[in-house]
CSV table of C-alpha atoms in Angstrom, one decimal:
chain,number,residue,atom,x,y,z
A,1,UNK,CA,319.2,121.3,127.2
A,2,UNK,CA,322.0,123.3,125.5
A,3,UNK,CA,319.3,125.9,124.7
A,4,UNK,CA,317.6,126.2,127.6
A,5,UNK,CA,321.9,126.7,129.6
A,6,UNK,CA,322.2,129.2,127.2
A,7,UNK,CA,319.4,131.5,128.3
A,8,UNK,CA,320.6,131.1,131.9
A,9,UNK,CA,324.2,132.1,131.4
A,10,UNK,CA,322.7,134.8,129.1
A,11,UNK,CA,320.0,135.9,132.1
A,12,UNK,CA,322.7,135.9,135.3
A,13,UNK,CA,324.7,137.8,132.8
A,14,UNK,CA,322.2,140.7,132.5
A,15,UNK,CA,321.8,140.3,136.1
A,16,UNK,CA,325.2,140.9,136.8
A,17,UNK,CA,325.5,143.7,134.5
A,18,UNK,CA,322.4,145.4,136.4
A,19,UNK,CA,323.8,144.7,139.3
A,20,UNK,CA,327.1,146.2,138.1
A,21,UNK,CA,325.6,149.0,137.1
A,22,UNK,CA,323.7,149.6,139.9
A,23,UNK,CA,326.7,149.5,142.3
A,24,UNK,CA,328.7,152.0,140.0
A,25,UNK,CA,326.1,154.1,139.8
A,26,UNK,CA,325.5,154.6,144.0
A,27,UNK,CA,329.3,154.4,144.2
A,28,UNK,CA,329.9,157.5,141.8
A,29,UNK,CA,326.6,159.4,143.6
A,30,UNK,CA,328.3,158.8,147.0
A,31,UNK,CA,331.3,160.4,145.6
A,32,UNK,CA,329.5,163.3,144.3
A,33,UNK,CA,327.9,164.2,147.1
A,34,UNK,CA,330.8,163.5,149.4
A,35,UNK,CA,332.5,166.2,146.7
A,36,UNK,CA,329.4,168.4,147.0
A,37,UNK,CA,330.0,168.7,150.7
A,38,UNK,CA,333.5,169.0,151.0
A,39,UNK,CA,333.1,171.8,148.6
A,40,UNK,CA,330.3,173.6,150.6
A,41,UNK,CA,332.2,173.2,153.6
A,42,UNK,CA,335.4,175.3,152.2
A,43,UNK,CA,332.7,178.1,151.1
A,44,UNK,CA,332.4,178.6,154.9
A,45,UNK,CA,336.0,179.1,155.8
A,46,UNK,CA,336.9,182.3,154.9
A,47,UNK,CA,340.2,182.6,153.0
A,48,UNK,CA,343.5,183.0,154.6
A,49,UNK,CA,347.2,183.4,153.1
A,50,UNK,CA,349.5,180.6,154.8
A,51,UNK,CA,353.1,181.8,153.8
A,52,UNK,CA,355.6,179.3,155.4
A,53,UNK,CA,358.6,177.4,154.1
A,54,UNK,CA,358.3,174.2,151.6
A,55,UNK,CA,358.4,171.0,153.5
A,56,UNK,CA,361.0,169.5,152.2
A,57,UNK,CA,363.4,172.3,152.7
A,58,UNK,CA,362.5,171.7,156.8
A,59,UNK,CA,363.0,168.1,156.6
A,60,UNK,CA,363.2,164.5,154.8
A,61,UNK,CA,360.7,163.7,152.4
A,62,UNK,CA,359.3,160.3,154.0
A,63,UNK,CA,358.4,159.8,157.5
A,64,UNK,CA,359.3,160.6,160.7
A,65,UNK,CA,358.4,164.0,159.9
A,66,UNK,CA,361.1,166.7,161.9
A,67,UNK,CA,360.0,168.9,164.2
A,68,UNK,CA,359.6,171.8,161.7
A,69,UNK,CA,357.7,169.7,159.4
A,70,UNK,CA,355.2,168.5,162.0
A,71,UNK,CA,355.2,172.7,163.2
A,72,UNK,CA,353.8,173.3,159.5
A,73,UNK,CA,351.1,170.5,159.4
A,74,UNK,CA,350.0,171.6,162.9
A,75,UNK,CA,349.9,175.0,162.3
A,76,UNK,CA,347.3,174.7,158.7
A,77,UNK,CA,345.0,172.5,161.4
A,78,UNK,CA,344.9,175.2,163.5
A,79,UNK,CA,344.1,177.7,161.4
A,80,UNK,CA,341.4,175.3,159.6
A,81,UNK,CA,339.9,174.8,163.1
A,82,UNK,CA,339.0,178.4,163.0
A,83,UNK,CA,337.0,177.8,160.5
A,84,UNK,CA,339.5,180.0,158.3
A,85,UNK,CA,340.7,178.5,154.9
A,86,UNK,CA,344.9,178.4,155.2
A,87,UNK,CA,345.4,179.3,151.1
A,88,UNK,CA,349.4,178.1,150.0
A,89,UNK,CA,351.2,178.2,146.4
A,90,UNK,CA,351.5,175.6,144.8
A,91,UNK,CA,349.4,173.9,147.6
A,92,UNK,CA,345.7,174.9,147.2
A,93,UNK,CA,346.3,177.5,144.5
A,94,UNK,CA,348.5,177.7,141.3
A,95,UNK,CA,348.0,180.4,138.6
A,96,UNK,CA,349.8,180.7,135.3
A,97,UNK,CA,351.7,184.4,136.0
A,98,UNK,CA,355.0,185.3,138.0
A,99,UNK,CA,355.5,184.4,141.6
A,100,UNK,CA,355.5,187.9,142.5
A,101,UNK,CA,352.1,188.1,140.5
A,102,UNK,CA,351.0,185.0,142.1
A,103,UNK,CA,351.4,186.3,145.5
A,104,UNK,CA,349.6,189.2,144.8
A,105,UNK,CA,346.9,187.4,143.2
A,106,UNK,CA,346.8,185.3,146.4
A,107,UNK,CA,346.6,188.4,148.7
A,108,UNK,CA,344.2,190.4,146.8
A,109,UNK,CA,342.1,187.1,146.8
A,110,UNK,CA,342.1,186.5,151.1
A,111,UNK,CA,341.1,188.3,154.0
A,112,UNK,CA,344.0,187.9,156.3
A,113,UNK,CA,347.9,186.4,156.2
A,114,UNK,CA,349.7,184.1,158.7
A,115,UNK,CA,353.1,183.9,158.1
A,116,UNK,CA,355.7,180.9,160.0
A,117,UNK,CA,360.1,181.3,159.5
A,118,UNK,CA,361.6,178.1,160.4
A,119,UNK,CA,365.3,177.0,160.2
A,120,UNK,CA,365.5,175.1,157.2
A,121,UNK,CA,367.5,171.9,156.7
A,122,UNK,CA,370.1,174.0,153.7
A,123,UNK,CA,370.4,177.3,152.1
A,124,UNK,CA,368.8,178.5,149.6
A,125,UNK,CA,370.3,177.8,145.2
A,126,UNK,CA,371.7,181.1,146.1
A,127,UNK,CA,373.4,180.5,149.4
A,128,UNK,CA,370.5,182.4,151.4
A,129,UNK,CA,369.7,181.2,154.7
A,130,UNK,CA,365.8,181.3,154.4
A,131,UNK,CA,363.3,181.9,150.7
A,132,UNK,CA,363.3,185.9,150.4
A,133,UNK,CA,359.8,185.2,150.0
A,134,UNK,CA,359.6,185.1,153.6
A,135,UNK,CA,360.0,188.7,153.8
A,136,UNK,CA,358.2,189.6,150.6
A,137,UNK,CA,354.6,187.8,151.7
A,138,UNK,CA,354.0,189.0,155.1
A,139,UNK,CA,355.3,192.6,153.5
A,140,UNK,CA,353.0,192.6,150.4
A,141,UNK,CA,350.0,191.6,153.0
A,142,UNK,CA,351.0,194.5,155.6
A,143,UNK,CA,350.7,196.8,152.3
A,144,UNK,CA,347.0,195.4,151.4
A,145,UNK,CA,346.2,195.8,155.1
A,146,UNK,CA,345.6,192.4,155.6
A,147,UNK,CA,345.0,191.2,159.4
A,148,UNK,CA,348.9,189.4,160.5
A,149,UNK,CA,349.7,186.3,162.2
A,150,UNK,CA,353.4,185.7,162.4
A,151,UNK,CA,355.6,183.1,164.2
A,152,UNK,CA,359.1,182.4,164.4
A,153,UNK,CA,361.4,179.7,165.4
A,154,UNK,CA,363.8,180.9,167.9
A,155,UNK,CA,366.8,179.1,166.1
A,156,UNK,CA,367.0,181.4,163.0
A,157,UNK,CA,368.2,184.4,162.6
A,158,UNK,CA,366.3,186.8,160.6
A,159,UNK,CA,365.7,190.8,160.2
A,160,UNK,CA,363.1,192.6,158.6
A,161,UNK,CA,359.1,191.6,159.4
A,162,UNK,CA,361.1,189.1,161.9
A,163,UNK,CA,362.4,191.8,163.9
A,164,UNK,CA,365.5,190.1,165.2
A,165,UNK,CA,367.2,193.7,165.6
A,166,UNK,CA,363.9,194.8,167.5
A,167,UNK,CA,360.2,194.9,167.4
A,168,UNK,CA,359.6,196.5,163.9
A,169,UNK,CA,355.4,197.6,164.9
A,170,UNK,CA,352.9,196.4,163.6
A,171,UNK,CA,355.3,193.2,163.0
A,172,UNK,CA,355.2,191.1,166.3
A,173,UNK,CA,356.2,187.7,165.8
A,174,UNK,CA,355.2,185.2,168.4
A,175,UNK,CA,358.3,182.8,169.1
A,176,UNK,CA,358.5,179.0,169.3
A,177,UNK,CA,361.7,178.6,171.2
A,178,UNK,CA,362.7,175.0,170.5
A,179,UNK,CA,366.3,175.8,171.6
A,180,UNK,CA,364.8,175.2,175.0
A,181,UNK,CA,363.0,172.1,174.5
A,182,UNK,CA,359.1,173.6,174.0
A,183,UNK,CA,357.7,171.3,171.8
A,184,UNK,CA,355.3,171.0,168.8
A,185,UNK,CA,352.1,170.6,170.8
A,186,UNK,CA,353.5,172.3,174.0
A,187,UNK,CA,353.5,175.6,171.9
A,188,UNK,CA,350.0,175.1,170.0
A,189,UNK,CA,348.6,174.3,173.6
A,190,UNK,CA,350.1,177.5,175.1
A,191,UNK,CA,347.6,180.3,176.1
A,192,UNK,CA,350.3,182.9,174.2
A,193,UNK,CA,349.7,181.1,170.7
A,194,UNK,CA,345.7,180.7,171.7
A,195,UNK,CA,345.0,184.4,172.6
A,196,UNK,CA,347.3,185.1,169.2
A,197,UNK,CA,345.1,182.8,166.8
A,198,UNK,CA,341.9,184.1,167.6
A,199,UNK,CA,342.3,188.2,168.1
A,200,UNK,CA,343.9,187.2,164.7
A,201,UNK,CA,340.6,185.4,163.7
A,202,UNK,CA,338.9,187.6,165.2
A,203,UNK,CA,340.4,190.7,162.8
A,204,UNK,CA,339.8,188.2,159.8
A,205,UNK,CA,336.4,188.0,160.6
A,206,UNK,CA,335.7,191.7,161.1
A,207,UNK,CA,337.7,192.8,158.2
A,208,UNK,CA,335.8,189.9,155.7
A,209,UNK,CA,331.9,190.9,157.3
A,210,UNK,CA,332.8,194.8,155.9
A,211,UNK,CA,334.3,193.9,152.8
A,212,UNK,CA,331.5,191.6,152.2
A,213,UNK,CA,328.8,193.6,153.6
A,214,UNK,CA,326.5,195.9,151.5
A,215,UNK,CA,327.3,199.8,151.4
A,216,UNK,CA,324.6,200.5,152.2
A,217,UNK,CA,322.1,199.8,155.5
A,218,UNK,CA,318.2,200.3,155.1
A,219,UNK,CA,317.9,199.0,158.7
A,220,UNK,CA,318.9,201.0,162.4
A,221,UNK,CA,319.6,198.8,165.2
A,222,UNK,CA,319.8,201.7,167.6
């Protein structure tokens, strides 16, 4: 009787190994392919520079996000509905140089730049109202040519590419003017910020097809 208890504990235990293994095995393949996909579907979106503030500089670091902080998350869902792929440091990309060499790794590396000044929560370590590097990134891309989306909340004060003295062309920055109560989605949903997002897209697009293009033709569509 002993003997024969013994073979069943030992057979339901191979059992549930099997079974075990089984399970593990479609639970890791479900993983890779959901990997496998997310992965092909970034290949399609072609690679965009997203220079904006760091979150918690724009608000509190646990929810109920501020208004600046929710401007952020809604703007990289915007872009990504493009089908364009918003690139940040140290977000999606990190590389072991300077930040200045980072940046320019980062530009070099994407097709077009949107750029988005908003009024931070405190100054800067050095008593600056807003990251220099808000004037740098949109800059460096202008150099490179890249295609420029910039926006700017209507509370801050800020010269250069922001053009707060005057339009500086080619640097127009659309304006969310909170100061007047427009809201999050109320500015996303405007026809102003629409029309903006895709002639921007639009110039990604163009510029990425001839980049990407061959040099040649060996076909005449005329």
């Amino acid at each position: 009787m002993g003997e024969e208890k013994s073979k069943d504990r030992h057979h339901d235990h191979d059992r549930y190994s099997k079974e075990t293994s089984s399970h593990d095995k479609h639970k890791q393949a479900y993983a890779d392919m959901n990997d496998l996909n997310n992965a092909a579907s970034a290949f399609f979106r072609i690679p965009v520079f997203f220079s904006h503030q760091n979150l918690f500089t724009l608000g509190p670091s646990q929810p109920p996000f501020s208004q600046e902080q929710q401007f952020i998350i809604r703007m990289f869902k915007e872009i990504k509905k493009v089908l364009l792929f918003p690139r940040t440091l140290p977000n999606t990309d990190q590389y072991p140089n300077t930040t200045l060499e980072n940046i320019r790794t980062m530009i070099n590396s994407s097709y077009g730049t949107a750029a988005v000044l908003l009024k931070p929560t405190r100054s800067t370590s050095q008593g600056e109202p807003y990251s220099p590097f808000l004037q740098i990134e949109p800059t460096m891309a202008f150099q490179y040519g890249l295609p420029l989306l910039l926006v700017k909340q209507d509370t801050i004060a800020a010269g250069g590419v922001w053009g707060d003295a005057g339009p500086l062309a080619p640097f127009t920055p659309l304006t969310w003017f909170s100061s007047s109560g427009v809201t999050v989605d109320e500015f996303f949903d405007s026809v102003q910020w629409k029309e903006a997002l895709q002639n921007w897209a639009g110039q990604v697009r163009s510029g990425y097809f001839i980049q990407t293009g061959p040099e040649f033709k060996y076909t005449c569509n005329d």
